[in-house]
Amino acid sequence: MERYGSDTEADDTPLLHRRQGEKVQRAPACCSSRYGLAVLSSFGFFVVYSLRVNLSVAMVDMLNNTHTSSPNHSSSICPAHDSPVRPKHNHTASVYNWDSETQGWILGSFFYGYILTQIPGGYLAGRCGPKWLLGFGILGTVIFTLLTPVAADLGASYLIAVRVLEGVGEGVTFPAMYTMWAAWAPPLERSRLLTISYIGAQLGTVVSLPLSGEICFYLDWTYVFYVFGVVGLVWFVLWALLVFDSPNTHPRISEKERLYITSSLKNELSTSAGNIPWRSIVTSRPLLAIVVAHFSYNWTFYTLLTLLPTYMNDVLGFSIQQNGMLSALPYIGCAVLAVLSGQLADYLRETCQYPTVTVRKAFSLVGMIGPAVFLVAAGYTGCNYTLAVTFLTISSALGGVSASGFNINHLDIAPSYAGILLGITNTFATIPGMVGPVIARALTKQGTIEEWQIVFYIAAAINLFGAVFYTVFGRGTVQPWAVHTTFSHGD
């Protein structure tokens, strides 16, 4: 049997064209089923992230603020930026007297459910098919989102339970989508297709942060969950009608595209997917490299996702109205660079014939070291608001480059088990979302610039370590254990 992976990592980019002396004829991208899947999955991740972050905004209006001092902002290190006063609408939604500890449990409870279904999601997607697993996972999250106002009225414990169940539903989405792409993404189009797919996560954050604030203002906080819940239902209908597990089961795909996809993948997918090589998976150094990189990147990502509004309020003095739009800026930059990096990565691999491993490592270095540098720099801008927001935006934007680095490397080293591998790496990568913000808040009790500098240094150091580790141990070819045949030895 031909050897597909090695520690020496030979020139792997033209591998698809070299095998058996054949070259697969490319199918057009315009109006294709694979790019249609990319758009619909992007819409799905838009829903996923909208439902994940909208509670953070709604929580402001869910609390009884009768005894708070200022409606716009608390005292900050830098001079406050007052926004124009807008008339307060008469809202009839309930408010609650939850203390800060209870609020913390409510906001963090999502991740306790999310971490539970990462590995099971990858396994079930391979056994049962990714379409319905992902579809029902998001549908479950949508239903519990629609029930959020009822749960809040029943009590904090009910709301926590609902958020945990939302996390359980969302936990299968990324592993299932990787399993789907293992059957749909030609090797030399992976960066393009996956960055289009996952840009929805950034757009969901960008749109839901300011839009949730406006919904709270003009309607009330309950409509945040109703509006995004209805959007999720629309997505599920489209997903159920238009998406299929593989090109061979799609009734409307052109024969040219079907042959293009299946021919490009025939030497990379295992013929015995039921025999999962668990021992080889858990002892794989290339997988360990992705785990470390994913954990390191998410430490910075989740720190900014949960605490950037706090930093802008407590240090820079931006009001909640200004905060929503400014907090979205970094994710706009991240989304733009993610898509551009996907185009560039596949251009370098296909046209310039750079080895896959070189491209993945280069993009990971830029997407991890770049954010670390600008994050630390942001801590030294003092009260220069423009420079601080610029550096924070550049930091998050450069993180989007890693979307074409370690973030899709699972499909390079083991496409048959990509869902399981993503489940493993995302399990570890969820931990920063649970502990990173807690540690950051413990270090910023006084809210001083010096305390925030420590938080930024820690995130930058973790990012730097992950980048170096991945550069040393990362690989770009399909590993031997991932291409079992009926006559190859088992694990």
XYZ file of C-alpha atoms in Angstrom:
491
model
C 0.000 0.000 0.000
C 1.228 3.479 -0.841
C 2.521 5.457 2.135
C 0.533 8.676 2.608
C 2.238 10.345 5.532
C 5.750 10.592 6.890
C 7.725 12.476 9.451
C 9.908 13.948 6.743
C 6.846 15.578 5.175
C 7.767 15.389 1.491
C 6.361 17.737 -1.126
C 2.689 16.882 -0.713
C 0.855 19.578 -2.632
C 0.920 17.991 -6.112
C 0.143 14.557 -4.591
C -3.394 14.568 -5.949
C -2.112 15.071 -9.483
C 0.788 12.628 -9.200
C -1.132 9.599 -8.018
C -1.479 7.031 -10.779
C -0.439 9.716 -13.293
C -3.921 11.223 -13.389
C -5.211 14.741 -13.073
C -8.741 15.344 -11.909
C -10.703 17.797 -14.073
C -12.002 20.652 -11.930
C -15.742 21.366 -11.852
C -16.841 25.037 -11.976
C -17.402 26.724 -8.629
C -20.279 28.969 -9.713
C -23.674 27.518 -8.735
C -21.995 24.289 -7.613
C -23.351 22.050 -4.866
C -20.127 22.222 -2.833
C -20.162 26.028 -2.713
C -23.884 25.954 -2.008
C -23.063 23.770 0.986
C -20.425 26.308 2.051
C -22.981 29.138 1.985
C -25.656 27.186 3.865
C -23.187 25.971 6.482
C -21.986 29.564 6.877
C -25.604 30.566 7.539
C -25.754 27.733 10.084
C -22.709 28.970 11.976
C -24.159 32.482 11.857
C -27.138 31.080 13.760
C -24.900 29.127 16.141
C -22.859 32.149 17.197
C -25.846 34.481 17.293
C -27.528 32.159 19.782
C -24.284 31.832 21.736
C -23.548 35.523 22.349
C -26.989 37.174 22.412
C -27.478 36.395 26.111
C -24.440 38.515 26.995
C -26.210 41.575 25.599
C -29.705 40.670 26.801
C -28.381 40.132 30.331
C -27.965 43.905 30.700
C -31.743 44.405 30.402
C -32.637 41.220 32.283
C -31.199 42.593 35.533
C -32.946 44.884 37.972
C -30.813 48.012 37.634
C -32.864 50.192 39.975
C -29.909 50.715 42.277
C -27.202 51.217 39.655
C -25.683 54.633 39.394
C -25.324 55.302 35.679
C -27.279 53.970 32.714
C -24.494 54.550 30.228
C -21.225 53.588 31.854
C -19.488 52.972 35.114
C -16.412 54.835 36.243
C -13.429 54.094 34.021
C -9.684 54.645 34.020
C -9.863 56.904 30.973
C -12.270 59.827 30.470
C -15.702 58.546 29.579
C -17.166 58.887 26.087
C -20.742 59.939 26.571
C -23.184 58.878 23.894
C -26.294 60.908 23.029
C -29.143 60.222 25.429
C -31.988 58.296 23.835
C -35.479 58.104 25.318
C -36.108 54.903 27.240
C -38.999 52.866 25.896
C -41.585 51.370 28.222
C -40.729 47.699 28.496
C -42.967 45.063 30.049
C -40.453 42.187 30.225
C -39.501 40.824 33.642
C -36.261 41.760 35.383
C -34.391 39.720 37.972
C -32.297 40.272 41.080
C -29.407 37.948 40.235
C -26.115 38.566 42.033
C -22.780 38.590 40.190
C -22.055 34.946 41.035
C -25.383 33.822 39.612
C -24.779 35.908 36.496
C -21.402 34.221 36.081
C -22.971 30.764 36.263
C -25.632 31.714 33.735
C -23.136 33.140 31.237
C -20.668 30.262 31.640
C -23.158 27.394 31.738
C -23.242 27.110 27.943
C -19.669 25.781 27.838
C -20.395 23.005 30.339
C -22.844 21.500 27.884
C -20.745 22.404 24.849
C -17.718 20.423 25.999
C -19.738 17.231 26.554
C -20.683 16.514 22.943
C -17.499 17.342 21.029
C -16.014 13.833 20.769
C -19.405 12.023 20.686
C -20.426 14.441 17.930
C -17.460 13.468 15.768
C -18.113 9.762 16.346
C -21.856 9.938 15.669
C -21.352 12.051 12.539
C -19.203 9.273 11.085
C -21.661 6.533 12.023
C -25.041 8.219 11.471
C -24.242 10.909 8.930
C -23.428 14.563 9.575
C -26.455 16.250 7.943
C -29.123 15.383 10.474
C -26.772 15.375 13.462
C -25.764 18.970 12.733
C -29.296 19.949 11.735
C -30.982 18.594 14.848
C -28.148 19.859 17.030
C -28.771 23.439 15.927
C -32.547 22.920 15.921
C -32.355 21.828 19.562
C -30.390 24.971 20.383
C -33.010 27.067 18.571
C -35.873 25.501 20.525
C -34.171 26.064 23.882
C -33.386 29.637 22.825
C -37.097 30.243 22.199
C -37.792 28.840 25.678
C -35.238 31.133 27.361
C -37.740 33.805 28.544
C -39.938 31.118 30.118
C -36.924 29.512 31.817
C -35.766 32.892 33.164
C -39.194 33.499 34.702
C -39.080 30.101 36.388
C -35.717 30.878 38.000
C -31.965 31.100 37.472
C -31.495 27.336 37.824
C -33.935 26.703 34.952
C -32.115 29.247 32.779
C -28.781 27.593 33.576
C -30.229 24.212 32.606
C -31.513 25.625 29.310
C -28.104 27.138 28.520
C -26.372 23.836 29.281
C -28.748 22.064 26.882
C -28.050 24.710 24.244
C -24.352 23.929 24.643
C -25.054 20.214 24.251
C -26.818 20.904 20.949
C -24.126 23.218 19.604
C -21.334 20.877 20.664
C -21.941 18.549 17.709
C -21.912 21.271 15.049
C -18.201 21.689 14.324
C -17.331 17.939 14.446
C -20.318 17.138 12.220
C -19.374 19.864 9.738
C -15.800 18.580 9.509
C -17.177 15.114 8.769
C -19.352 16.646 6.074
C -16.413 18.464 4.497
C -14.354 15.262 4.509
C -16.766 13.980 1.862
C -17.369 17.270 0.043
C -14.149 19.332 -0.038
C -11.572 18.518 -2.740
C -8.098 18.715 -1.152
C -6.988 21.762 -3.124
C -10.188 23.684 -2.340
C -10.340 23.001 1.395
C -9.072 26.384 2.515
C -11.568 28.250 0.310
C -14.578 26.138 1.221
C -13.931 25.944 4.939
C -13.190 29.635 5.372
C -16.458 30.489 3.587
C -18.220 28.003 5.838
C -16.816 29.266 9.114
C -16.995 32.977 8.335
C -20.582 32.630 9.512
C -19.309 32.303 13.075
C -17.631 35.706 12.853
C -20.613 37.289 11.117
C -22.942 35.885 13.768
C -20.894 37.645 16.442
C -20.633 40.872 14.423
C -24.362 41.075 13.749
C -25.778 39.769 17.027
C -23.789 42.027 19.372
C -25.111 45.400 18.124
C -28.446 44.056 16.835
C -29.290 42.466 20.188
C -28.720 45.834 21.827
C -31.077 47.552 19.399
C -33.731 44.863 19.870
C -33.478 45.292 23.633
C -33.900 49.055 23.259
C -36.802 49.223 20.803
C -38.662 46.069 21.949
C -37.436 44.254 25.058
C -34.921 41.547 25.929
C -37.296 38.621 25.254
C -37.368 39.478 21.537
C -33.617 38.901 21.297
C -34.300 35.198 21.741
C -37.457 35.164 19.618
C -35.915 36.961 16.621
C -32.744 34.868 16.440
C -34.756 31.730 17.212
C -36.987 32.313 14.177
C -33.894 32.897 12.001
C -32.624 29.518 13.224
C -35.877 27.815 12.220
C -35.590 29.264 8.703
C -32.057 27.892 8.431
C -33.163 24.413 9.530
C -35.817 24.232 6.798
C -33.268 25.203 4.123
C -30.698 22.754 5.522
C -33.189 19.873 5.572
C -34.281 20.475 1.967
C -31.025 21.389 0.234
C -28.133 19.545 1.929
C -26.988 15.932 1.626
C -24.302 13.884 3.372
C -22.143 13.253 0.302
C -21.959 13.975 -3.437
C -23.144 10.435 -4.181
C -26.408 10.982 -2.276
C -27.146 14.439 -3.699
C -29.916 14.152 -6.329
C -29.260 17.483 -8.049
C -25.465 17.617 -8.269
C -23.973 17.618 -11.763
C -22.184 14.473 -12.828
C -19.027 16.492 -13.574
C -18.898 17.913 -10.055
C -19.671 14.552 -8.468
C -16.827 12.883 -10.347
C -14.475 15.760 -9.560
C -15.084 15.527 -5.814
C -15.108 11.742 -5.497
C -12.063 11.275 -7.750
C -10.034 13.863 -5.837
C -10.814 12.152 -2.524
C -10.662 8.473 -3.471
C -7.058 7.990 -2.307
C -7.533 9.878 0.944
C -10.612 8.375 2.564
C -10.522 5.128 4.539
C -12.424 2.145 3.150
C -13.002 0.799 6.662
C -14.373 3.775 8.531
C -16.080 1.474 11.051
C -12.665 0.462 12.389
C -11.580 3.649 14.166
C -7.852 3.553 15.054
C -8.267 5.128 18.495
C -4.773 4.240 19.710
C -3.127 5.822 16.691
C -5.354 8.879 16.996
C -4.610 9.600 20.658
C -0.866 9.009 20.204
C -0.544 11.070 17.007
C 1.961 13.915 17.307
C 0.425 15.861 14.383
C -2.919 15.737 16.219
C -1.268 16.820 19.467
C 0.189 19.794 17.585
C -3.323 20.832 16.480
C -4.643 20.362 20.036
C -1.990 22.677 21.485
C -2.470 25.281 18.748
C -6.270 25.187 19.042
C -6.150 25.519 22.843
C -3.677 28.399 22.629
C -5.596 30.315 19.981
C -8.914 29.938 21.800
C -7.440 31.306 25.024
C -7.027 34.690 23.341
C -10.244 34.360 21.338
C -12.492 33.622 24.315
C -10.749 36.178 26.519
C -11.562 38.897 23.988
C -15.033 37.531 23.192
C -16.166 37.670 26.810
C -14.109 40.549 28.210
C -13.595 43.043 25.380
C -16.836 44.911 26.241
C -15.683 45.026 29.884
C -12.268 46.401 28.881
C -13.829 49.069 26.697
C -16.152 50.119 29.521
C -13.856 49.862 32.564
C -10.659 51.170 30.961
C -11.493 53.078 27.790
C -14.765 54.524 29.070
C -17.059 53.678 26.154
C -20.789 53.549 26.862
C -22.850 50.451 26.181
C -24.229 51.911 22.923
C -20.727 52.637 21.606
C -19.457 49.389 23.093
C -21.646 47.161 20.935
C -20.369 48.496 17.628
C -16.741 48.820 18.736
C -16.756 45.294 20.171
C -17.887 44.019 16.766
C -15.025 45.662 14.831
C -12.413 42.978 15.642
C -14.707 40.239 14.345
C -15.367 42.088 11.103
C -11.607 42.182 10.529
C -11.301 38.522 11.478
C -14.013 37.495 9.007
C -12.461 39.457 6.129
C -8.946 38.080 6.662
C -10.275 34.541 7.128
C -11.830 34.549 3.661
C -8.836 36.234 2.014
C -6.419 33.816 3.691
C -8.452 30.860 2.395
C -8.124 32.101 -1.169
C -4.398 32.752 -0.748
C -3.686 29.421 0.954
C -5.245 27.357 -1.823
C -3.548 29.533 -4.452
C -0.159 28.837 -2.855
C -0.875 25.099 -2.658
C -2.380 24.610 -6.105
C -0.809 27.230 -8.380
C 2.526 27.821 -6.651
C 2.660 24.176 -5.460
C 3.889 24.961 -1.972
C 3.711 21.924 0.334
C 0.550 21.841 2.430
C 2.548 21.650 5.657
C 4.453 24.833 4.757
C 1.255 26.742 4.070
C -0.470 25.502 7.242
C 2.501 26.408 9.460
C 3.070 29.799 7.854
C -0.576 30.801 8.218
C -0.660 29.512 11.799
C 2.415 31.561 12.719
C 0.915 34.742 11.281
C -2.495 33.971 12.796
C -1.113 33.367 16.302
C 2.010 35.500 16.723
C 0.440 38.523 15.016
C -2.494 38.674 17.455
C -0.125 38.201 20.408
C 2.031 41.179 19.379
C -0.876 43.573 18.847
C -2.705 42.380 21.967
C 0.305 43.261 24.123
C 0.708 46.549 22.250
C -2.934 47.431 23.001
C -2.123 47.319 26.700
C 0.414 50.137 26.274
C -1.762 52.603 24.368
C -2.960 54.221 27.582
C -6.012 56.374 26.907
C -5.313 56.719 23.201
C -8.713 55.314 22.282
C -8.192 55.231 18.539
C -4.898 53.375 18.807
C -6.259 50.943 21.415
C -9.272 49.987 19.296
C -7.061 49.773 16.199
C -4.595 47.393 17.862
C -7.370 45.199 19.301
C -9.019 45.053 15.876
C -5.749 44.145 14.135
C -5.085 41.497 16.789
C -8.412 39.744 16.195
C -8.246 40.261 12.432
C -4.857 38.558 12.145
C -6.319 35.653 14.101
C -8.527 35.006 11.082
C -5.441 33.962 9.108
C -5.182 30.830 11.274
C -8.442 29.639 9.699
C -6.256 28.368 6.838
C -3.597 27.060 9.222
C -4.010 24.575 12.062
C -7.785 25.127 12.083
C -8.401 22.885 9.062
C -5.333 20.679 9.404
C -7.562 17.825 10.646
C -8.704 17.297 7.049
C -5.096 17.165 5.845
C -3.867 14.473 8.223
C -6.980 12.259 8.528
C -9.979 13.249 6.375
C -11.857 10.029 7.190
C -11.770 10.861 10.900
C -11.803 14.660 10.667
C -14.986 14.920 12.742
C -13.527 12.846 15.557
C -10.245 14.773 15.453
C -12.087 18.086 15.558
C -14.125 16.792 18.489
C -10.925 15.989 20.368
C -9.207 19.302 19.644
C -12.349 21.351 20.276
C -12.852 19.621 23.627
C -9.495 20.930 24.805
C -10.100 24.238 23.022
C -13.316 24.753 24.995
C -11.425 24.774 28.300
C -10.083 28.321 27.737
C -13.675 29.514 27.400
C -14.416 28.071 30.837
C -11.303 29.152 32.753
C -9.638 31.951 30.742
C -12.183 34.692 31.493
C -12.379 33.577 35.141
C -8.619 33.964 35.536
C -8.696 37.272 33.655
C -11.409 38.685 35.914
C -9.520 37.521 39.004
C -6.476 39.443 37.762
C -8.418 42.640 37.014
C -10.272 43.231 40.278
C -9.251 46.909 40.347
C -9.673 47.353 36.590
C -6.316 49.111 36.164
C -4.373 49.251 32.919
C -1.467 47.389 34.592
C -3.771 44.505 35.517
C -5.070 44.272 31.971
C -1.489 44.273 30.682
C -0.907 41.070 32.690
C -4.007 39.489 31.109
C -2.764 40.409 27.639
C 0.745 39.102 28.365
C -0.618 35.736 29.533
C -2.766 35.367 26.403
C 0.144 36.379 24.170
C 2.538 33.914 25.846
C 0.070 31.044 25.433
C -0.442 31.992 21.789
C 3.301 32.098 21.175
C 3.833 28.682 22.775
C 1.063 27.158 20.646
C 2.516 28.626 17.454
C 5.999 27.248 18.168
C 4.684 23.810 19.173
C 2.598 23.509 16.016
C 5.506 24.627 13.837
C 7.685 21.857 15.265
C 5.206 18.961 15.279
C 2.551 19.883 12.686
C 2.191 17.790 9.515
C 0.349 18.230 6.220
C -0.067 14.765 4.709
C -2.611 12.027 5.376
C -1.222 9.850 8.165
C -0.768 6.100 7.502
C -3.263 5.091 10.209
C -5.965 7.203 8.535
C -5.981 5.269 5.233
C -6.792 1.686 6.233
C -7.699 -0.730 3.475
C -9.230 -4.178 3.710
C -5.805 -5.786 3.486
C -3.834 -3.463 5.710
C -3.101 -4.352 9.309
C -5.475 -3.009 11.974
C -4.608 -0.620 14.761
